[in-house]
GROMACS .gro file of N, CA and C in nm:
model
  438
    1UNK      N    1   0.906   0.226   0.124
    1UNK     CA    2   0.770   0.189   0.088
    1UNK      C    3   0.709   0.111   0.204
    2UNK      N    4   0.589   0.150   0.240
    2UNK     CA    5   0.511   0.075   0.338
    2UNK      C    6   0.459  -0.049   0.267
    3UNK      N    7   0.480  -0.166   0.324
    3UNK     CA    8   0.442  -0.290   0.256
    3UNK      C    9   0.327  -0.364   0.322
    4UNK      N   10   0.274  -0.310   0.431
    4UNK     CA   11   0.155  -0.366   0.497
    4UNK      C   12   0.069  -0.250   0.545
    5UNK      N   13  -0.061  -0.268   0.540
    5UNK     CA   14  -0.149  -0.168   0.598
    5UNK      C   15  -0.124  -0.161   0.748
    6UNK      N   16  -0.111  -0.038   0.799
    6UNK     CA   17  -0.096  -0.017   0.943
    6UNK      C   18  -0.197   0.091   0.981
    7UNK      N   19  -0.314   0.046   1.022
    7UNK     CA   20  -0.423   0.138   1.053
    7UNK      C   21  -0.396   0.219   1.180
    8UNK      N   22  -0.305   0.172   1.264
    8UNK     CA   23  -0.277   0.238   1.391
    8UNK      C   24  -0.160   0.337   1.384
    9UNK      N   25  -0.087   0.340   1.274
    9UNK     CA   26   0.029   0.428   1.264
    9UNK      C   27  -0.016   0.575   1.272
   10UNK      N   28   0.034   0.644   1.373
   10UNK     CA   29  -0.002   0.785   1.393
   10UNK      C   30   0.085   0.871   1.302
   11UNK      N   31   0.024   0.969   1.237
   11UNK     CA   32   0.097   1.062   1.151
   11UNK      C   33   0.056   1.205   1.182
   12UNK      N   34   0.146   1.297   1.153
   12UNK     CA   35   0.120   1.440   1.161
   12UNK      C   36   0.163   1.503   1.030
   13UNK      N   37   0.092   1.608   0.990
   13UNK     CA   38   0.135   1.680   0.870
   13UNK      C   39   0.260   1.759   0.903
   14UNK      N   40   0.338   1.789   0.802
   14UNK     CA   41   0.465   1.860   0.826
   14UNK      C   42   0.444   2.001   0.879
   15UNK      N   43   0.329   2.061   0.851
   15UNK     CA   44   0.303   2.195   0.903
   15UNK      C   45   0.228   2.193   1.036
   16UNK      N   46   0.200   2.072   1.087
   16UNK     CA   47   0.135   2.059   1.217
   16UNK      C   48  -0.013   2.087   1.220
   17UNK      N   49  -0.076   2.107   1.105
   17UNK     CA   50  -0.218   2.142   1.102
   17UNK      C   51  -0.310   2.021   1.092
   18UNK      N   52  -0.254   1.905   1.065
   18UNK     CA   53  -0.338   1.785   1.050
   18UNK      C   54  -0.269   1.666   1.114
   19UNK      N   55  -0.350   1.571   1.156
   19UNK     CA   56  -0.297   1.448   1.213
   19UNK      C   57  -0.402   1.338   1.194
   20UNK      N   58  -0.359   1.217   1.213
   20UNK     CA   59  -0.451   1.106   1.198
   20UNK      C   60  -0.378   0.975   1.215
   21UNK      N   61  -0.442   0.868   1.171
   21UNK     CA   62  -0.378   0.737   1.177
   21UNK      C   63  -0.405   0.662   1.048
   22UNK      N   64  -0.310   0.577   1.015
   22UNK     CA   65  -0.324   0.493   0.897
   22UNK      C   66  -0.221   0.523   0.791
   23UNK      N   67  -0.134   0.426   0.767
   23UNK     CA   68  -0.039   0.427   0.656
   23UNK      C   69  -0.061   0.295   0.585
   24UNK      N   70  -0.060   0.297   0.452
   24UNK     CA   71  -0.112   0.183   0.378
   24UNK      C   72  -0.010   0.124   0.282
   25UNK      N   73  -0.031  -0.003   0.251
   25UNK     CA   74   0.052  -0.077   0.158
   25UNK      C   75   0.068   0.003   0.029
   26UNK      N   76   0.194   0.027  -0.009
   26UNK     CA   77   0.221   0.101  -0.132
   26UNK      C   78   0.253   0.248  -0.110
   27UNK      N   79   0.229   0.301   0.011
   27UNK     CA   80   0.264   0.441   0.038
   27UNK      C   81   0.416   0.456   0.030
   28UNK      N   82   0.461   0.563  -0.036
   28UNK     CA   83   0.604   0.587  -0.054
   28UNK      C   84   0.648   0.706   0.028
   29UNK      N   85   0.770   0.698   0.082
   29UNK     CA   86   0.822   0.807   0.161
   29UNK      C   87   0.973   0.808   0.163
   30UNK      N   88   1.028   0.905   0.240
   30UNK     CA   89   1.172   0.922   0.253
   30UNK      C   90   1.205   0.925   0.401
   31UNK      N   91   1.309   0.853   0.440
   31UNK     CA   92   1.355   0.856   0.579
   31UNK      C   93   1.417   0.993   0.605
   32UNK      N   94   1.366   1.061   0.708
   32UNK     CA   95   1.416   1.195   0.741
   32UNK      C   96   1.502   1.198   0.865
   33UNK      N   97   1.488   1.097   0.951
   33UNK     CA   98   1.567   1.095   1.075
   33UNK      C   99   1.575   0.951   1.127
   34UNK      N  100   1.693   0.916   1.178
   34UNK     CA  101   1.714   0.785   1.238
   34UNK      C  102   1.777   0.804   1.376
   35UNK      N  103   1.719   0.740   1.477
   35UNK     CA  104   1.781   0.736   1.610
   35UNK      C  105   1.787   0.591   1.654
   36UNK      N  106   1.832   0.566   1.776
   36UNK     CA  107   1.846   0.428   1.822
   36UNK      C  108   1.715   0.353   1.829
   37UNK      N  109   1.606   0.423   1.862
   37UNK     CA  110   1.479   0.353   1.881
   37UNK      C  111   1.368   0.395   1.786
   38UNK      N  112   1.393   0.492   1.700
   38UNK     CA  113   1.288   0.538   1.608
   38UNK      C  114   1.347   0.576   1.473
   39UNK      N  115   1.259   0.566   1.373
   39UNK     CA  116   1.290   0.615   1.239
   39UNK      C  117   1.173   0.701   1.196
   40UNK      N  118   1.201   0.820   1.144
   40UNK     CA  119   1.096   0.908   1.093
   40UNK      C  120   1.091   0.898   0.942
   41UNK      N  121   0.970   0.883   0.890
   41UNK     CA  122   0.951   0.874   0.746
   41UNK      C  123   0.850   0.981   0.705
   42UNK      N  124   0.888   1.059   0.604
   42UNK     CA  125   0.798   1.158   0.546
   42UNK      C  126   0.741   1.099   0.418
   43UNK      N  127   0.610   1.074   0.420
   43UNK     CA  128   0.545   1.014   0.305
   43UNK      C  129   0.508   1.121   0.202
   44UNK      N  130   0.485   1.077   0.078
   44UNK     CA  131   0.460   1.168  -0.034
   44UNK      C  132   0.345   1.264  -0.010
   45UNK      N  133   0.249   1.226   0.072
   45UNK     CA  134   0.135   1.314   0.098
   45UNK      C  135   0.158   1.403   0.220
   46UNK      N  136   0.287   1.427   0.253
   46UNK     CA  137   0.329   1.516   0.362
   46UNK      C  138   0.289   1.466   0.501
   47UNK      N  139   0.276   1.334   0.514
   47UNK     CA  140   0.249   1.274   0.645
   47UNK      C  141   0.381   1.228   0.705
   48UNK      N  142   0.410   1.272   0.826
   48UNK     CA  143   0.532   1.233   0.896
   48UNK      C  144   0.497   1.127   0.999
   49UNK      N  145   0.563   1.011   0.989
   49UNK     CA  146   0.537   0.898   1.079
   49UNK      C  147   0.666   0.864   1.152
   50UNK      N  148   0.654   0.844   1.283
   50UNK     CA  149   0.767   0.799   1.364
   50UNK      C  150   0.748   0.651   1.393
   51UNK      N  151   0.837   0.569   1.339
   51UNK     CA  152   0.828   0.423   1.354
   51UNK      C  153   0.915   0.376   1.469
   52UNK      N  154   0.859   0.289   1.552
   52UNK     CA  155   0.939   0.216   1.650
   52UNK      C  156   1.020   0.112   1.573
   53UNK      N  157   1.136   0.076   1.625
   53UNK     CA  158   1.218  -0.023   1.553
   53UNK      C  159   1.150  -0.159   1.545
   54UNK      N  160   1.051  -0.185   1.629
   54UNK     CA  161   0.982  -0.315   1.628
   54UNK      C  162   0.894  -0.334   1.506
   55UNK      N  163   0.861  -0.228   1.432
   55UNK     CA  164   0.773  -0.243   1.314
   55UNK      C  165   0.846  -0.209   1.183
   56UNK      N  166   0.977  -0.211   1.184
   56UNK     CA  167   1.052  -0.175   1.064
   56UNK      C  168   1.034  -0.275   0.951
   57UNK      N  169   0.988  -0.397   0.981
   57UNK     CA  170   0.963  -0.494   0.874
   57UNK      C  171   0.848  -0.449   0.784
   58UNK      N  172   0.775  -0.346   0.825
   58UNK     CA  173   0.668  -0.290   0.741
   58UNK      C  174   0.722  -0.198   0.632
   59UNK      N  175   0.852  -0.169   0.636
   59UNK     CA  176   0.914  -0.079   0.537
   59UNK      C  177   1.014  -0.155   0.451
   60UNK      N  178   1.020  -0.118   0.323
   60UNK     CA  179   1.120  -0.174   0.231
   60UNK      C  180   1.178  -0.061   0.147
   61UNK      N  181   1.304  -0.078   0.107
   61UNK     CA  182   1.362   0.016   0.011
   61UNK      C  183   1.283   0.010  -0.118
   62UNK      N  184   1.267   0.122  -0.184
   62UNK     CA  185   1.189   0.124  -0.309
   62UNK      C  186   1.259   0.212  -0.411
   63UNK      N  187   1.386   0.183  -0.435
   63UNK     CA  188   1.460   0.257  -0.538
   63UNK      C  189   1.395   0.236  -0.674
   64UNK      N  190   1.348   0.114  -0.693
   64UNK     CA  191   1.274   0.078  -0.814
   64UNK      C  192   1.168  -0.023  -0.771
   65UNK      N  193   1.049  -0.011  -0.827
   65UNK     CA  194   0.942  -0.103  -0.788
   65UNK      C  195   0.878  -0.163  -0.913
   66UNK      N  196   0.811  -0.274  -0.892
   66UNK     CA  197   0.744  -0.341  -1.003
   66UNK      C  198   0.610  -0.273  -1.032
   67UNK      N  199   0.554  -0.305  -1.147
   67UNK     CA  200   0.421  -0.255  -1.182
   67UNK      C  201   0.322  -0.301  -1.075
   68UNK      N  202   0.336  -0.425  -1.032
   68UNK     CA  203   0.245  -0.480  -0.930
   68UNK      C  204   0.251  -0.398  -0.802
   69UNK      N  205   0.370  -0.364  -0.756
   69UNK     CA  206   0.385  -0.291  -0.630
   69UNK      C  207   0.346  -0.145  -0.642
   70UNK      N  208   0.333  -0.094  -0.762
   70UNK     CA  209   0.299   0.048  -0.776
   70UNK      C  210   0.158   0.078  -0.726
   71UNK      N  211   0.076  -0.026  -0.708
   71UNK     CA  212  -0.056  -0.015  -0.645
   71UNK      C  213  -0.144   0.093  -0.707
   72UNK      N  214  -0.134   0.112  -0.837
   72UNK     CA  215  -0.219   0.211  -0.903
   72UNK      C  216  -0.170   0.353  -0.889
   73UNK      N  217  -0.052   0.373  -0.829
   73UNK     CA  218   0.002   0.507  -0.814
   73UNK      C  219   0.055   0.562  -0.946
   74UNK      N  220   0.083   0.691  -0.947
   74UNK     CA  221   0.144   0.755  -1.063
   74UNK      C  222   0.278   0.813  -1.022
   75UNK      N  223   0.371   0.820  -1.117
   75UNK     CA  224   0.506   0.867  -1.090
   75UNK      C  225   0.548   0.962  -1.201
   76UNK      N  226   0.630   1.062  -1.170
   76UNK     CA  227   0.671   1.158  -1.273
   76UNK      C  228   0.737   1.090  -1.393
   77UNK      N  229   0.826   0.994  -1.366
   77UNK     CA  230   0.897   0.923  -1.472
   77UNK      C  231   0.887   0.773  -1.445
   78UNK      N  232   0.855   0.697  -1.548
   78UNK     CA  233   0.853   0.552  -1.538
   78UNK      C  234   0.949   0.497  -1.641
   79UNK      N  235   1.039   0.410  -1.597
   79UNK     CA  236   1.126   0.336  -1.688
   79UNK      C  237   1.076   0.193  -1.688
   80UNK      N  238   1.036   0.147  -1.804
   80UNK     CA  239   0.975   0.014  -1.815
   80UNK      C  240   1.063  -0.076  -1.902
   81UNK      N  241   1.138  -0.168  -1.839
   81UNK     CA  242   1.219  -0.260  -1.919
   81UNK      C  243   1.131  -0.371  -1.977
   82UNK      N  244   1.149  -0.399  -2.103
   82UNK     CA  245   1.076  -0.508  -2.169
   82UNK      C  246   1.180  -0.598  -2.235
   83UNK      N  247   1.208  -0.708  -2.165
   83UNK     CA  248   1.308  -0.803  -2.214
   83UNK      C  249   1.241  -0.939  -2.228
   84UNK      N  250   1.320  -1.038  -2.268
   84UNK     CA  251   1.264  -1.173  -2.280
   84UNK      C  252   1.221  -1.225  -2.143
   85UNK      N  253   1.112  -1.297  -2.143
   85UNK     CA  254   1.060  -1.355  -2.020
   85UNK      C  255   0.947  -1.449  -2.053
   86UNK      N  256   0.877  -1.495  -1.950
   86UNK     CA  257   0.766  -1.588  -1.972
   86UNK      C  258   0.656  -1.521  -2.055
   87UNK      N  259   0.624  -1.574  -2.173
   87UNK     CA  260   0.526  -1.511  -2.261
   87UNK      C  261   0.390  -1.486  -2.196
   88UNK      N  262   0.350  -1.574  -2.102
   88UNK     CA  263   0.219  -1.556  -2.041
   88UNK      C  264   0.212  -1.430  -1.955
   89UNK      N  265   0.327  -1.374  -1.916
   89UNK     CA  266   0.329  -1.251  -1.836
   89UNK      C  267   0.329  -1.126  -1.924
   90UNK      N  268   0.366  -1.140  -2.048
   90UNK     CA  269   0.380  -1.025  -2.137
   90UNK      C  270   0.250  -0.999  -2.212
   91UNK      N  271   0.158  -0.933  -2.143
   91UNK     CA  272   0.025  -0.909  -2.198
   91UNK      C  273   0.002  -0.761  -2.222
   92UNK      N  274  -0.096  -0.733  -2.305
   92UNK     CA  275  -0.136  -0.595  -2.330
   92UNK      C  276  -0.180  -0.527  -2.201
   93UNK      N  277  -0.247  -0.603  -2.116
   93UNK     CA  278  -0.295  -0.550  -1.988
   93UNK      C  279  -0.179  -0.501  -1.900
   94UNK      N  280  -0.072  -0.579  -1.893
   94UNK     CA  281   0.045  -0.539  -1.814
   94UNK      C  282   0.110  -0.415  -1.875
   95UNK      N  283   0.121  -0.412  -2.007
   95UNK     CA  284   0.178  -0.296  -2.075
   95UNK      C  285   0.095  -0.171  -2.045
   96UNK      N  286  -0.036  -0.182  -2.056
   96UNK     CA  287  -0.125  -0.069  -2.028
   96UNK      C  288  -0.106  -0.020  -1.884
   97UNK      N  289  -0.099  -0.113  -1.791
   97UNK     CA  290  -0.082  -0.075  -1.651
   97UNK      C  291   0.050   0.000  -1.631
   98UNK      N  292   0.157  -0.051  -1.688
   98UNK     CA  293   0.287   0.016  -1.675
   98UNK      C  294   0.288   0.154  -1.739
   99UNK      N  295   0.232   0.165  -1.857
   99UNK     CA  296   0.231   0.292  -1.930
   99UNK      C  297   0.150   0.397  -1.854
  100UNK      N  298   0.040   0.356  -1.794
  100UNK     CA  299  -0.047   0.453  -1.727
  100UNK      C  300   0.003   0.494  -1.589
  101UNK      N  301   0.115   0.440  -1.543
  101UNK     CA  302   0.177   0.485  -1.417
  101UNK      C  303   0.253   0.616  -1.438
  102UNK      N  304   0.292   0.647  -1.562
  102UNK     CA  305   0.377   0.763  -1.592
  102UNK      C  306   0.294   0.892  -1.601
  103UNK      N  307   0.333   0.994  -1.523
  103UNK     CA  308   0.267   1.125  -1.531
  103UNK      C  309   0.326   1.210  -1.642
  104UNK      N  310   0.460   1.222  -1.645
  104UNK     CA  311   0.526   1.314  -1.738
  104UNK      C  312   0.609   1.246  -1.846
  105UNK      N  313   0.670   1.133  -1.810
  105UNK     CA  314   0.760   1.070  -1.907
  105UNK      C  315   0.761   0.919  -1.889
  106UNK      N  316   0.757   0.848  -2.000
  106UNK     CA  317   0.768   0.703  -2.001
  106UNK      C  318   0.888   0.667  -2.088
  107UNK      N  319   0.974   0.584  -2.033
  107UNK     CA  320   1.090   0.535  -2.108
  107UNK      C  321   1.077   0.383  -2.115
  108UNK      N  322   1.064   0.331  -2.237
  108UNK     CA  323   1.058   0.186  -2.256
  108UNK      C  324   1.193   0.142  -2.308
  109UNK      N  325   1.254   0.046  -2.237
  109UNK     CA  326   1.385  -0.005  -2.274
  109UNK      C  327   1.368  -0.153  -2.304
  110UNK      N  328   1.420  -0.196  -2.419
  110UNK     CA  329   1.412  -0.339  -2.449
  110UNK      C  330   1.396  -0.365  -2.596
  111UNK      N  331   1.339  -0.480  -2.625
  111UNK     CA  332   1.326  -0.526  -2.763
  111UNK      C  333   1.193  -0.481  -2.821
  112UNK      N  334   1.198  -0.424  -2.939
  112UNK     CA  335   1.076  -0.381  -3.007
  112UNK      C  336   0.985  -0.501  -3.035
  113UNK      N  337   1.046  -0.616  -3.063
  113UNK     CA  338   0.965  -0.736  -3.091
  113UNK      C  339   0.884  -0.777  -2.968
  114UNK      N  340   0.939  -0.760  -2.847
  114UNK     CA  341   0.865  -0.792  -2.725
  114UNK      C  342   0.752  -0.693  -2.702
  115UNK      N  343   0.776  -0.566  -2.734
  115UNK     CA  344   0.672  -0.465  -2.723
  115UNK      C  345   0.558  -0.499  -2.819
  116UNK      N  346   0.592  -0.534  -2.942
  116UNK     CA  347   0.490  -0.575  -3.039
  116UNK      C  348   0.412  -0.695  -2.989
  117UNK      N  349   0.483  -0.792  -2.930
  117UNK     CA  350   0.418  -0.911  -2.877
  117UNK      C  351   0.316  -0.874  -2.769
  118UNK      N  352   0.356  -0.783  -2.679
  118UNK     CA  353   0.266  -0.742  -2.571
  118UNK      C  354   0.142  -0.671  -2.626
  119UNK      N  355   0.161  -0.589  -2.725
  119UNK     CA  356   0.048  -0.517  -2.785
  119UNK      C  357  -0.051  -0.617  -2.845
  120UNK      N  358   0.000  -0.722  -2.909
  120UNK     CA  359  -0.086  -0.822  -2.973
  120UNK      C  360  -0.145  -0.922  -2.874
  121UNK      N  361  -0.080  -0.942  -2.760
  121UNK     CA  362  -0.122  -1.045  -2.665
  121UNK      C  363  -0.232  -0.990  -2.573
  122UNK      N  364  -0.356  -1.011  -2.613
  122UNK     CA  365  -0.470  -0.962  -2.536
  122UNK      C  366  -0.535  -1.074  -2.454
  123UNK      N  367  -0.462  -1.183  -2.433
  123UNK     CA  368  -0.516  -1.295  -2.356
  123UNK      C  369  -0.515  -1.263  -2.208
  124UNK      N  370  -0.624  -1.293  -2.143
  124UNK     CA  371  -0.631  -1.282  -1.997
  124UNK      C  372  -0.650  -1.422  -1.946
  125UNK      N  373  -0.551  -1.471  -1.876
  125UNK     CA  374  -0.554  -1.608  -1.826
  125UNK      C  375  -0.645  -1.617  -1.705
  126UNK      N  376  -0.720  -1.726  -1.698
  126UNK     CA  377  -0.801  -1.754  -1.581
  126UNK      C  378  -0.709  -1.811  -1.475
  127UNK      N  379  -0.718  -1.758  -1.355
  127UNK     CA  380  -0.635  -1.808  -1.246
  127UNK      C  381  -0.706  -1.925  -1.178
  128UNK      N  382  -0.631  -2.031  -1.157
  128UNK     CA  383  -0.684  -2.148  -1.087
  128UNK      C  384  -0.630  -2.142  -0.945
  129UNK      N  385  -0.713  -2.093  -0.852
  129UNK     CA  386  -0.667  -2.074  -0.715
  129UNK      C  387  -0.724  -2.175  -0.618
  130UNK      N  388  -0.832  -2.240  -0.654
  130UNK     CA  389  -0.897  -2.331  -0.560
  130UNK      C  390  -0.981  -2.257  -0.457
  131UNK      N  391  -1.004  -2.129  -0.477
  131UNK     CA  392  -1.078  -2.048  -0.381
  131UNK      C  393  -1.220  -2.100  -0.360
  132UNK      N  394  -1.289  -2.135  -0.468
  132UNK     CA  395  -1.427  -2.182  -0.454
  132UNK      C  396  -1.432  -2.308  -0.367
  133UNK      N  397  -1.339  -2.402  -0.391
  133UNK     CA  398  -1.335  -2.525  -0.312
  133UNK      C  399  -1.313  -2.494  -0.163
  134UNK      N  400  -1.226  -2.398  -0.133
  134UNK     CA  401  -1.199  -2.361   0.006
  134UNK      C  402  -1.321  -2.298   0.071
  135UNK      N  403  -1.391  -2.212  -0.002
  135UNK     CA  404  -1.510  -2.149   0.053
  135UNK      C  405  -1.617  -2.253   0.085
  136UNK      N  406  -1.639  -2.346  -0.007
  136UNK     CA  407  -1.738  -2.452   0.014
  136UNK      C  408  -1.698  -2.536   0.135
  137UNK      N  409  -1.570  -2.570   0.146
  137UNK     CA  410  -1.521  -2.650   0.259
  137UNK      C  411  -1.549  -2.578   0.391
  138UNK      N  412  -1.517  -2.450   0.399
  138UNK     CA  413  -1.536  -2.376   0.524
  138UNK      C  414  -1.684  -2.352   0.554
  139UNK      N  415  -1.765  -2.340   0.452
  139UNK     CA  416  -1.910  -2.329   0.474
  139UNK      C  417  -1.960  -2.457   0.543
  140UNK      N  418  -1.914  -2.571   0.495
  140UNK     CA  419  -1.956  -2.699   0.553
  140UNK      C  420  -1.907  -2.711   0.697
  141UNK      N  421  -1.784  -2.666   0.723
  141UNK     CA  422  -1.730  -2.673   0.859
  141UNK      C  423  -1.815  -2.586   0.952
  142UNK      N  424  -1.846  -2.464   0.910
  142UNK     CA  425  -1.923  -2.373   0.994
  142UNK      C  426  -2.065  -2.421   1.016
  143UNK      N  427  -2.118  -2.496   0.921
  143UNK     CA  428  -2.254  -2.550   0.934
  143UNK      C  429  -2.254  -2.682   1.010
  144UNK      N  430  -2.134  -2.731   1.045
  144UNK     CA  431  -2.124  -2.857   1.119
  144UNK      C  432  -2.141  -2.979   1.033
  145UNK      N  433  -2.123  -2.967   0.903
  145UNK     CA  434  -2.141  -3.079   0.811
  145UNK      C  435  -2.012  -3.160   0.794
  146UNK      N  436  -1.904  -3.117   0.854
  146UNK     CA  437  -1.776  -3.191   0.841
  146UNK      C  438  -1.721  -3.226   0.978
   0.00000   0.00000   0.00000
């Protein structure tokens, strides 16, 4: 899985009829060749990218990924474990997101009581990030008020 946007990554289609640049966070692929200085990855959309070893930190194994990392993608089969955890994370919204990732089959593993809880939990928590305070602070800095 590509874990950072790389707008400069050159790719070619497997049939050689198309080429371009740009591989993006969340793109999934399979390693097709490894040499001392390069790794070739064939992404799901038939884009072949040759990576220098210096940018391998942009790739991670993705045998299984979280709902968050799925980045809105769809998969033939989704296995969604629902076990005990922090109640504030077990929301209807998260359940909906996980369920809608499955194209052909969804397998939910876990406690029925937790599934019921998620269905009933329609709370959307407000995130307290301090973003507004930071924006105001930087506006003042740029205006020379600080």
